[in-house]
CSV table of C-alpha atoms and ligand atoms in Angstrom, one decimal:
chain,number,residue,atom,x,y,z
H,1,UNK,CA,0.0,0.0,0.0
H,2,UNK,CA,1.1,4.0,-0.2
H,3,UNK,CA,1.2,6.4,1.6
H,4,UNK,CA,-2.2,7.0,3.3
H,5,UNK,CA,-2.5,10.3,6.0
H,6,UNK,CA,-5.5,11.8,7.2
H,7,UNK,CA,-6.2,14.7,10.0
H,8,UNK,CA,-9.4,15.2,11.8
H,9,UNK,CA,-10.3,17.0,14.7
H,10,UNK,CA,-12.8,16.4,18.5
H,11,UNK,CA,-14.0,17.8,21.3
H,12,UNK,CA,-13.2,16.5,24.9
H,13,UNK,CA,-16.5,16.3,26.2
H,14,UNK,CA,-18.2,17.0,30.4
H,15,UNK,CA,-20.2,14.2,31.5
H,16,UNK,CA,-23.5,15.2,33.1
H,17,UNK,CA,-24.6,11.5,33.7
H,18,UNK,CA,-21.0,9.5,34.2
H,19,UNK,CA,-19.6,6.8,32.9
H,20,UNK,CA,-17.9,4.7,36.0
H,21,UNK,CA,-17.3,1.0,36.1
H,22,UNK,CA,-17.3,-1.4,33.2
H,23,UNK,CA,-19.3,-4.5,32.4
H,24,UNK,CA,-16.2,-5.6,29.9
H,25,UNK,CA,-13.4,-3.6,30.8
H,26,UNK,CA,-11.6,-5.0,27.4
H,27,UNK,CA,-14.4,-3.3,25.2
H,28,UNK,CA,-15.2,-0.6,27.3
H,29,UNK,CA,-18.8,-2.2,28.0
H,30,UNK,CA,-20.0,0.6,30.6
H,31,UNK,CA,-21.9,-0.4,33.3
H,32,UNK,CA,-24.6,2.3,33.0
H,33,UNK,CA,-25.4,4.7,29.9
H,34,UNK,CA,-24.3,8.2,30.4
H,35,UNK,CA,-25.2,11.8,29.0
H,36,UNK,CA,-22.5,14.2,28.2
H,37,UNK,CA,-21.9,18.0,26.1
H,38,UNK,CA,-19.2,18.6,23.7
H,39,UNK,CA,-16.8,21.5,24.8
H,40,UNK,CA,-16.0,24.2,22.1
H,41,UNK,CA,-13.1,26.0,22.2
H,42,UNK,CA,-11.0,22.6,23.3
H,43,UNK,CA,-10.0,20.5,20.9
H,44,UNK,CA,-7.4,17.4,19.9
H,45,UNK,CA,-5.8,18.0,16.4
H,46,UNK,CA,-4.7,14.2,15.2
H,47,UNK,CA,-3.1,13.1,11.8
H,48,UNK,CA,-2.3,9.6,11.3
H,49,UNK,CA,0.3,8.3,8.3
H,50,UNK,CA,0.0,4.9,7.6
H,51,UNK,CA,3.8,4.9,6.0
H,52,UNK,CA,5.5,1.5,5.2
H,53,UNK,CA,8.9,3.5,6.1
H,54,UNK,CA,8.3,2.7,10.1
H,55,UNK,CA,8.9,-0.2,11.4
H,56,UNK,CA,6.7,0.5,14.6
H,57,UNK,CA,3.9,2.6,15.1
H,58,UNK,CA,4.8,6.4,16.5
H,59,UNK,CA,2.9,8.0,18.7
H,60,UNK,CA,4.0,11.8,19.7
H,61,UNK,CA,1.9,14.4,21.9
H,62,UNK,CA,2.5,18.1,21.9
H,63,UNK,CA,5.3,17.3,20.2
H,64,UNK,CA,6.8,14.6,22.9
H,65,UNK,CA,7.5,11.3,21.8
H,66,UNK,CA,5.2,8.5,24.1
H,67,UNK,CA,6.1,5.5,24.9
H,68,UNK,CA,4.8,3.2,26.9
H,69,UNK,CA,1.2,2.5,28.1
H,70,UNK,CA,0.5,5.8,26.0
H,71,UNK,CA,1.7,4.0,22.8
H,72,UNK,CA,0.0,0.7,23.5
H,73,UNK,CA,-3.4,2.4,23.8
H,74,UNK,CA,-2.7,4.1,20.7
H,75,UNK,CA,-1.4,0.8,18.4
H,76,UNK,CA,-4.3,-1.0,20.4
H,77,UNK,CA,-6.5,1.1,18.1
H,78,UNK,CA,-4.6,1.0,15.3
H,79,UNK,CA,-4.4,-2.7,15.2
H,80,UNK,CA,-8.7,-2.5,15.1
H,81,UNK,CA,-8.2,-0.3,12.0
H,82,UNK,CA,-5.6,-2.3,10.3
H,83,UNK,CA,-7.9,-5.3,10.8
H,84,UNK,CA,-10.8,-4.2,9.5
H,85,UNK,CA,-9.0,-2.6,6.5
H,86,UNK,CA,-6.9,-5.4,6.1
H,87,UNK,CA,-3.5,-3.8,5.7
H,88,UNK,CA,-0.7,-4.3,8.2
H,89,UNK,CA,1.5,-1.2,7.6
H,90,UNK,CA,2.6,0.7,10.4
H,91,UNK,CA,1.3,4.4,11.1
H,92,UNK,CA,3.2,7.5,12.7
H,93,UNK,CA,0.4,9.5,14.8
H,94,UNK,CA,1.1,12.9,15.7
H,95,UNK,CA,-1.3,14.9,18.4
H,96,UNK,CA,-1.9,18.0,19.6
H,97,UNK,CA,-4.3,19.5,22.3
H,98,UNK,CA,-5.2,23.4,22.6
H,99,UNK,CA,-5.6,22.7,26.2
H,100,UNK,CA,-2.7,22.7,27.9
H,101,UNK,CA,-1.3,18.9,29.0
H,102,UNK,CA,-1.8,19.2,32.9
H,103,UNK,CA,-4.9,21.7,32.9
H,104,UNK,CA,-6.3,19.0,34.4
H,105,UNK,CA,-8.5,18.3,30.9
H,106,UNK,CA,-9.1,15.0,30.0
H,107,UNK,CA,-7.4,14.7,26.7
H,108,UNK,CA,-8.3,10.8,26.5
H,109,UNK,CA,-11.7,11.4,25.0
H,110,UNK,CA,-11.0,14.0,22.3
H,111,UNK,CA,-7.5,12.5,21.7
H,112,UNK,CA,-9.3,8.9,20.9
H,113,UNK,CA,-12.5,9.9,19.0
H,114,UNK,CA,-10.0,12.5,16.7
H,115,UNK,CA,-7.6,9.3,16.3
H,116,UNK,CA,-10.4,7.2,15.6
H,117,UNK,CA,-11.6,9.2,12.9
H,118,UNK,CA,-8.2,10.0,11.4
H,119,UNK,CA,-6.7,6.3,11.2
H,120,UNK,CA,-9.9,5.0,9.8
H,121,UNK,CA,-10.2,7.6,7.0
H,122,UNK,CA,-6.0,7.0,6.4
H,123,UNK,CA,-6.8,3.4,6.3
H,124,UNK,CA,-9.5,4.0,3.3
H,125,UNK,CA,-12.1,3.2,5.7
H,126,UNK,CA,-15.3,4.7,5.2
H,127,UNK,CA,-17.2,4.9,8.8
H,128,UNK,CA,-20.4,6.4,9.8
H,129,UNK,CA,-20.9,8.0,13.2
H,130,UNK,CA,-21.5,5.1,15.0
H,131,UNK,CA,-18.9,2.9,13.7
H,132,UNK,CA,-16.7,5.4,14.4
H,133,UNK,CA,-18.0,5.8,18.0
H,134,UNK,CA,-17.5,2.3,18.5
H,135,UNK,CA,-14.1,2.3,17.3
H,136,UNK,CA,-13.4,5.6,19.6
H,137,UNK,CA,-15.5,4.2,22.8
H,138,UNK,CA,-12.3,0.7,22.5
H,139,UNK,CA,-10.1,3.5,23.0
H,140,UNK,CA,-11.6,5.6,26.0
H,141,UNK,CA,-14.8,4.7,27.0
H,142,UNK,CA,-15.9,8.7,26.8
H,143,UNK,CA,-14.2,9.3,23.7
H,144,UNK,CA,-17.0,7.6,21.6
H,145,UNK,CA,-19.4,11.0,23.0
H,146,UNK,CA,-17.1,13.0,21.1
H,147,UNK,CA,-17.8,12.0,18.0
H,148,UNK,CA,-21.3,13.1,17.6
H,149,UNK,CA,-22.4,17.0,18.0
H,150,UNK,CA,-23.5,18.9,20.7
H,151,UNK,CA,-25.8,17.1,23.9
H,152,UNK,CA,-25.0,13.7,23.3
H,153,UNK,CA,-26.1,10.5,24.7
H,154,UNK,CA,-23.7,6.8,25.1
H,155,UNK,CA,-26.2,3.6,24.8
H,156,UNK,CA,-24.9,1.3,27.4
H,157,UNK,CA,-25.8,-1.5,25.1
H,158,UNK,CA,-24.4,-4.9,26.1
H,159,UNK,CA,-21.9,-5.8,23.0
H,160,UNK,CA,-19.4,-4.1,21.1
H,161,UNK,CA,-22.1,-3.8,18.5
H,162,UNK,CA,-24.7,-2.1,20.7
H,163,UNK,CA,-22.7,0.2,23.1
H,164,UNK,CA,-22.0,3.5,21.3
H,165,UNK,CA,-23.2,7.1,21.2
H,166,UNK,CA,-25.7,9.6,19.4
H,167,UNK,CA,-26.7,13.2,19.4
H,168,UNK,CA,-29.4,14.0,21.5
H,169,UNK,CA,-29.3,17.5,20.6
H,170,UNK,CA,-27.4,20.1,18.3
H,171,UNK,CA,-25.4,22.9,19.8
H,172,UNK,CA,-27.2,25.4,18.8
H,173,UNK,CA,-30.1,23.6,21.0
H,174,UNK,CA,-29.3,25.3,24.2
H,175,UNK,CA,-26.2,27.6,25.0
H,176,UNK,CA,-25.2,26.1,27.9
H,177,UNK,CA,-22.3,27.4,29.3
H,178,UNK,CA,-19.2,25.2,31.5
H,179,UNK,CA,-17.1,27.4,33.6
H,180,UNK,CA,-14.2,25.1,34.2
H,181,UNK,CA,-12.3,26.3,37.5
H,182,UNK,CA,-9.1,24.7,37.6
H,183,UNK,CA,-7.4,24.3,41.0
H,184,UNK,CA,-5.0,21.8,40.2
H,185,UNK,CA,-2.9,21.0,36.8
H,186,UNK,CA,-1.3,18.0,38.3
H,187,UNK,CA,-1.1,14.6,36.4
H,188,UNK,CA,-3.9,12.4,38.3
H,189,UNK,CA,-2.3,9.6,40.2
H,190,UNK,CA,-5.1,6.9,39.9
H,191,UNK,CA,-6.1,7.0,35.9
H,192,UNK,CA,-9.9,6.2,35.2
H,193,UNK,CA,-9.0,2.8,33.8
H,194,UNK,CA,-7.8,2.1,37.4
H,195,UNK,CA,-10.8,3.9,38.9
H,196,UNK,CA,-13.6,1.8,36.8
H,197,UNK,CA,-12.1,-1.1,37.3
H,198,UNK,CA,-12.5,-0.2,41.4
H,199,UNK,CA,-15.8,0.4,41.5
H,200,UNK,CA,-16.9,-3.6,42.0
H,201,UNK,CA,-15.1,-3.2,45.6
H,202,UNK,CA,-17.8,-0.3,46.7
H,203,UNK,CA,-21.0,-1.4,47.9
H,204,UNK,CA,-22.7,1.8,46.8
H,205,UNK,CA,-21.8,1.0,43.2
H,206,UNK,CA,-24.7,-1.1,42.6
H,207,UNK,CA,-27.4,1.1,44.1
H,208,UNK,CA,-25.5,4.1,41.7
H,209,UNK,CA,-25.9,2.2,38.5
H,210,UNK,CA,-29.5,0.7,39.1
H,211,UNK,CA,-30.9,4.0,39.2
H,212,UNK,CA,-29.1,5.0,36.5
H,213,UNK,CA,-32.1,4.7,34.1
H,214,UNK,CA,-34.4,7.0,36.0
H,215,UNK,CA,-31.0,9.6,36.2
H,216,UNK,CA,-30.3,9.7,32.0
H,217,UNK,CA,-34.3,9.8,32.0
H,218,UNK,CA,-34.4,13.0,33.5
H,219,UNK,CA,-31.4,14.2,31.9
H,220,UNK,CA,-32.5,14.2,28.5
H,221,UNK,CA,-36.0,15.4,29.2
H,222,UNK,CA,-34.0,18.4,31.0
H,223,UNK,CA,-32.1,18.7,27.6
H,224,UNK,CA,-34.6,18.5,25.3
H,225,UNK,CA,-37.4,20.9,27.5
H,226,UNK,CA,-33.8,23.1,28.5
H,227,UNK,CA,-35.1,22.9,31.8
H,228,UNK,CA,-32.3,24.0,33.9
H,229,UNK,CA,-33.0,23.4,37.5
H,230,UNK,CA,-33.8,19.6,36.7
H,231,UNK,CA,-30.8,19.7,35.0
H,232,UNK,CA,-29.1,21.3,38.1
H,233,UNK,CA,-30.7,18.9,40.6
H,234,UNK,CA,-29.7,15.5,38.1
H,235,UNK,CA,-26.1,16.6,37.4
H,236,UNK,CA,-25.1,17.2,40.6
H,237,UNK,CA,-26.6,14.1,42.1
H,238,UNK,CA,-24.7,11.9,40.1
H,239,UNK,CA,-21.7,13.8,40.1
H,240,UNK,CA,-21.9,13.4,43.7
H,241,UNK,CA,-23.0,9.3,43.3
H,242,UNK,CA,-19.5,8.9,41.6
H,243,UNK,CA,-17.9,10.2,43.8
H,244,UNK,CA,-19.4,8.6,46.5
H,245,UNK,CA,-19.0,5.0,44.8
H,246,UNK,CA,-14.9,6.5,44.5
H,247,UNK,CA,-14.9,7.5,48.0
H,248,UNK,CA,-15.9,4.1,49.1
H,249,UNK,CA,-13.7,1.8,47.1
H,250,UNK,CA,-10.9,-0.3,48.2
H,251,UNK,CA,-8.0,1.2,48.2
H,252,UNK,CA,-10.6,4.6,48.6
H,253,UNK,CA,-10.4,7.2,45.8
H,254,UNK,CA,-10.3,11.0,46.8
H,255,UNK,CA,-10.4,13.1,44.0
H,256,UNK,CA,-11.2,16.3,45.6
H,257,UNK,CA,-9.2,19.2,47.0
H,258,UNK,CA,-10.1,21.5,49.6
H,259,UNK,CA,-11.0,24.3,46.9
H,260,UNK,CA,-13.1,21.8,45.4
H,261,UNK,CA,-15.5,21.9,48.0
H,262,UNK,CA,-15.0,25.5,48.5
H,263,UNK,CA,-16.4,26.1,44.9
H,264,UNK,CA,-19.1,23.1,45.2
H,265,UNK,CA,-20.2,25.0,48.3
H,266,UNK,CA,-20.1,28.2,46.8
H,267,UNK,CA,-21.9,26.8,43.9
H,268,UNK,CA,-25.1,25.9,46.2
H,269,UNK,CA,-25.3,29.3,47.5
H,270,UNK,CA,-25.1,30.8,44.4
H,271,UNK,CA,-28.4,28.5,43.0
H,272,UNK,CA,-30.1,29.5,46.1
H,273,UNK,CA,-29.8,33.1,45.6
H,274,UNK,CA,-31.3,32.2,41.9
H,275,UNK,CA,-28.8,32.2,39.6
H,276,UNK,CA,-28.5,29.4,37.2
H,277,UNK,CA,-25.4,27.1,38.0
H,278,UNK,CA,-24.4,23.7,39.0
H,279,UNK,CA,-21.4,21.7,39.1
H,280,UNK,CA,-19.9,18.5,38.0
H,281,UNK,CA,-16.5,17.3,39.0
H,282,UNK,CA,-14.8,14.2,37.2
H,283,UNK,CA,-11.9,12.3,37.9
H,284,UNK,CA,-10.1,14.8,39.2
H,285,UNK,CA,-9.8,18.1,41.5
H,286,UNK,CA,-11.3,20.2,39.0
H,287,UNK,CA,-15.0,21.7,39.3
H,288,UNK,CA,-17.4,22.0,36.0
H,289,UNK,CA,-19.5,24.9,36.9
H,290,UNK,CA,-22.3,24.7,34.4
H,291,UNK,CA,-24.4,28.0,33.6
H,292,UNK,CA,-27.3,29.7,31.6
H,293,UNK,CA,-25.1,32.1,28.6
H,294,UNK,CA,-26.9,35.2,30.2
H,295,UNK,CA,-24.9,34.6,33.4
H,296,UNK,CA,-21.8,33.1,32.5
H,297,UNK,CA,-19.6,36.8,32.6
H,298,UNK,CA,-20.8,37.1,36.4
H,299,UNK,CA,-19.7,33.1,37.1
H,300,UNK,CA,-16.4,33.2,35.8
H,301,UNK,CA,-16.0,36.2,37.4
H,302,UNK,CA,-16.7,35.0,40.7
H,303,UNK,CA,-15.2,31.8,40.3
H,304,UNK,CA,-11.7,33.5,39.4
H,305,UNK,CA,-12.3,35.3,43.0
H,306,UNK,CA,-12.2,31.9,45.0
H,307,UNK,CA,-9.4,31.0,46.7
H,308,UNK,CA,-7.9,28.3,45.5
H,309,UNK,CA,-8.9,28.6,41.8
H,310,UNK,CA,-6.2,28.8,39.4
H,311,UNK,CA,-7.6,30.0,36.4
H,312,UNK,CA,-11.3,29.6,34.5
H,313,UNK,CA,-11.7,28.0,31.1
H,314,UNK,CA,-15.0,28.9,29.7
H,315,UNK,CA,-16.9,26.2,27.1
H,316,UNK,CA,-19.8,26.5,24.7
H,317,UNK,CA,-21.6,23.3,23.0
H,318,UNK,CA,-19.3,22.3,20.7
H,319,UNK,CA,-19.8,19.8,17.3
H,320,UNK,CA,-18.7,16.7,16.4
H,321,UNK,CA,-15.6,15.0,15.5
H,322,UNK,CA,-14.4,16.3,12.1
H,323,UNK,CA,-11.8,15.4,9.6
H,324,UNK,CA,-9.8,18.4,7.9
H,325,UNK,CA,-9.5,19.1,4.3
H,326,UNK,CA,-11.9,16.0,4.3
F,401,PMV,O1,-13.2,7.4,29.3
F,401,PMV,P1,-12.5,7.3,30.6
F,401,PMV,O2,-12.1,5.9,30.9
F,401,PMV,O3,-11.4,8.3,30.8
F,401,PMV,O4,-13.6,7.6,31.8
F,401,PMV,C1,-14.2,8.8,32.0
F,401,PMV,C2,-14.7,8.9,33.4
F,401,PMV,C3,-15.3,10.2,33.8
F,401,PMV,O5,-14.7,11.3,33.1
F,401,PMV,C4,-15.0,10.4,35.3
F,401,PMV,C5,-16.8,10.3,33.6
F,401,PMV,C6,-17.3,10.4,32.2
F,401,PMV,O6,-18.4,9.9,31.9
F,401,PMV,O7,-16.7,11.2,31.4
């Protein structure tokens, strides 16, 4: 074969129903379904060469070469590619993140659904969104959200065929704003494929993920109706049910930092004096302060103000994966 290269680029996506714990940790089988919102502004930038001049795949990020578990992810993928496109050549992959590395900003999601769209189109692959959402979810579970546009919903499904994720809404459908106050842009000790594969030694995780339907329910209906303060009420309970189920593992998982709960706190009292915010922390220290457009100025504001907070990011719905020049 020649010399096949393709770019594309993805979102990194904030989960407002999470993904936490595995039925097949192989596949990336999630116990639950989850519901998420693509982040504009952030993005992964990935081209993929599929060049029969390297004798091993290359894998560099931000311009630094990765070895390691980095570059066995990475060929993990590449090997589901070359399989299903039935070539065997090697590829060189080069990545790059507008966010920062250590803003505390999942990369894992864009990074994967921007490689999985890259490599398949370099392989002469022709995939539609969920084929390449499946392909992206075997690389990161979250990474096959980032594929389609805007509010965007994962199918727990049971099988590799089944388990993959579709837009429940466009951007455009509600400007719905993520503050992201970072208080920490330290690399995260325990990664989430440690964390998920934890959750079977908490007892809460069962009660978490059989009331998971009646969560995503609510969810999308707060979506699709932009109902905000059922939104409010959802996201933070099951951002809080996470971490609760983290909390409670064996050996315990303790994402937080002090100023997390400082801004969760703050947070509260800022809903209860009627302005429209929540928050949503992931697998990390960092708070996801979600807020109407109208109000967003006034929340980044006072976010900057808290002590402990390092610096705001500020996120509109963003679209999905996309290849460049394609
Ligand atoms: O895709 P992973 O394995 O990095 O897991 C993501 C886990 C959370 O970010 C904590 C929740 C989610 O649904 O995005």
């Amino acid at each position: 074969m020649g010399y096949y290269k393709a770019t594309a680029t993805a979102h990194p996506n904030i989960a407002f129903i999470k993904y936490w714990g595995d039925l097949d940790p192989d596949l990336h089988i999630p116990s639950n379904g989850s519901i998420s919102m693509n982040l504009r502004g952030l993005f992964s930038r990935t081209t993929v060469s599929f060049d029969p001049s390297v004798e091993q795949d290359q894998f560099s990020l931000d311009n630094r070469q990765i070895d390691g578990t980095g570059l066995v992810r990475v060929s993990n993928l590449l090997d589901r590619v070359r399989k299903m496109a039935g070539i065997n050549t090697f590829a060189s992959v080069e990545s790059h993140n507008n966010f920062p590395a250590g803003t505390g900003i999942a990369s894992s999601a864009s990074g994967f659904a921007a490689l999985s769209l890259a490599a398949s189109k370099a392989a002469g692959l022709d995939f539609d969104e969920k084929a390449l959402s499946r392909l992206a979810r075997t690389g990161s579970g979250s990474a096959c959200r980032s594929i389609p546009a805007g509010f965007v919903e994962w199918q727990a499904g049971g099988n590799d065929e089944n388990s993959y994720a579709y837009s429940i809404a466009s951007p455009e459908h509600w400007d719905l704003v993520d503050c992201i106050a970072l208080v920490s842009q330290d690399e995260k000790l325990i990664s989430s494929s440690e964390g998920h594969a934890l959750t079977k030694t908490s007892l809460l995780h069962p009660a978490r993920v059989a009331d998971a339907p009646r969560r995503l329910a609510v969810c999308r209906e707060a979506i699709l109706t932009r109902d905000f303060d059922a939104l409010a009420e959802v996201a933070e309970l099951d951002s809080n049910l996470m971490h609760a189920v983290m909390i409670t593992s064996s050996p315990p998982l303790l994402y937080w930092q002090p100023a997390t709960v400082t801004i969760m706190k703050a947070v509260q009292s800022w809903r209860k004096g009627g302005l429209m915010v929540c928050y949503t922390v992931d697998a990390g220290p960092n708070v996801h302060v979600l807020c109407s457009r109208d109000v967003s100025g006034d929340i980044a504001d006072r976010l900057e103000k808290l002590s402990g907070v390092q610096k705001v990011l500020v996120a509109h719905p963003g679209g999905p994966a996309d290849l460049e020049n394609g």
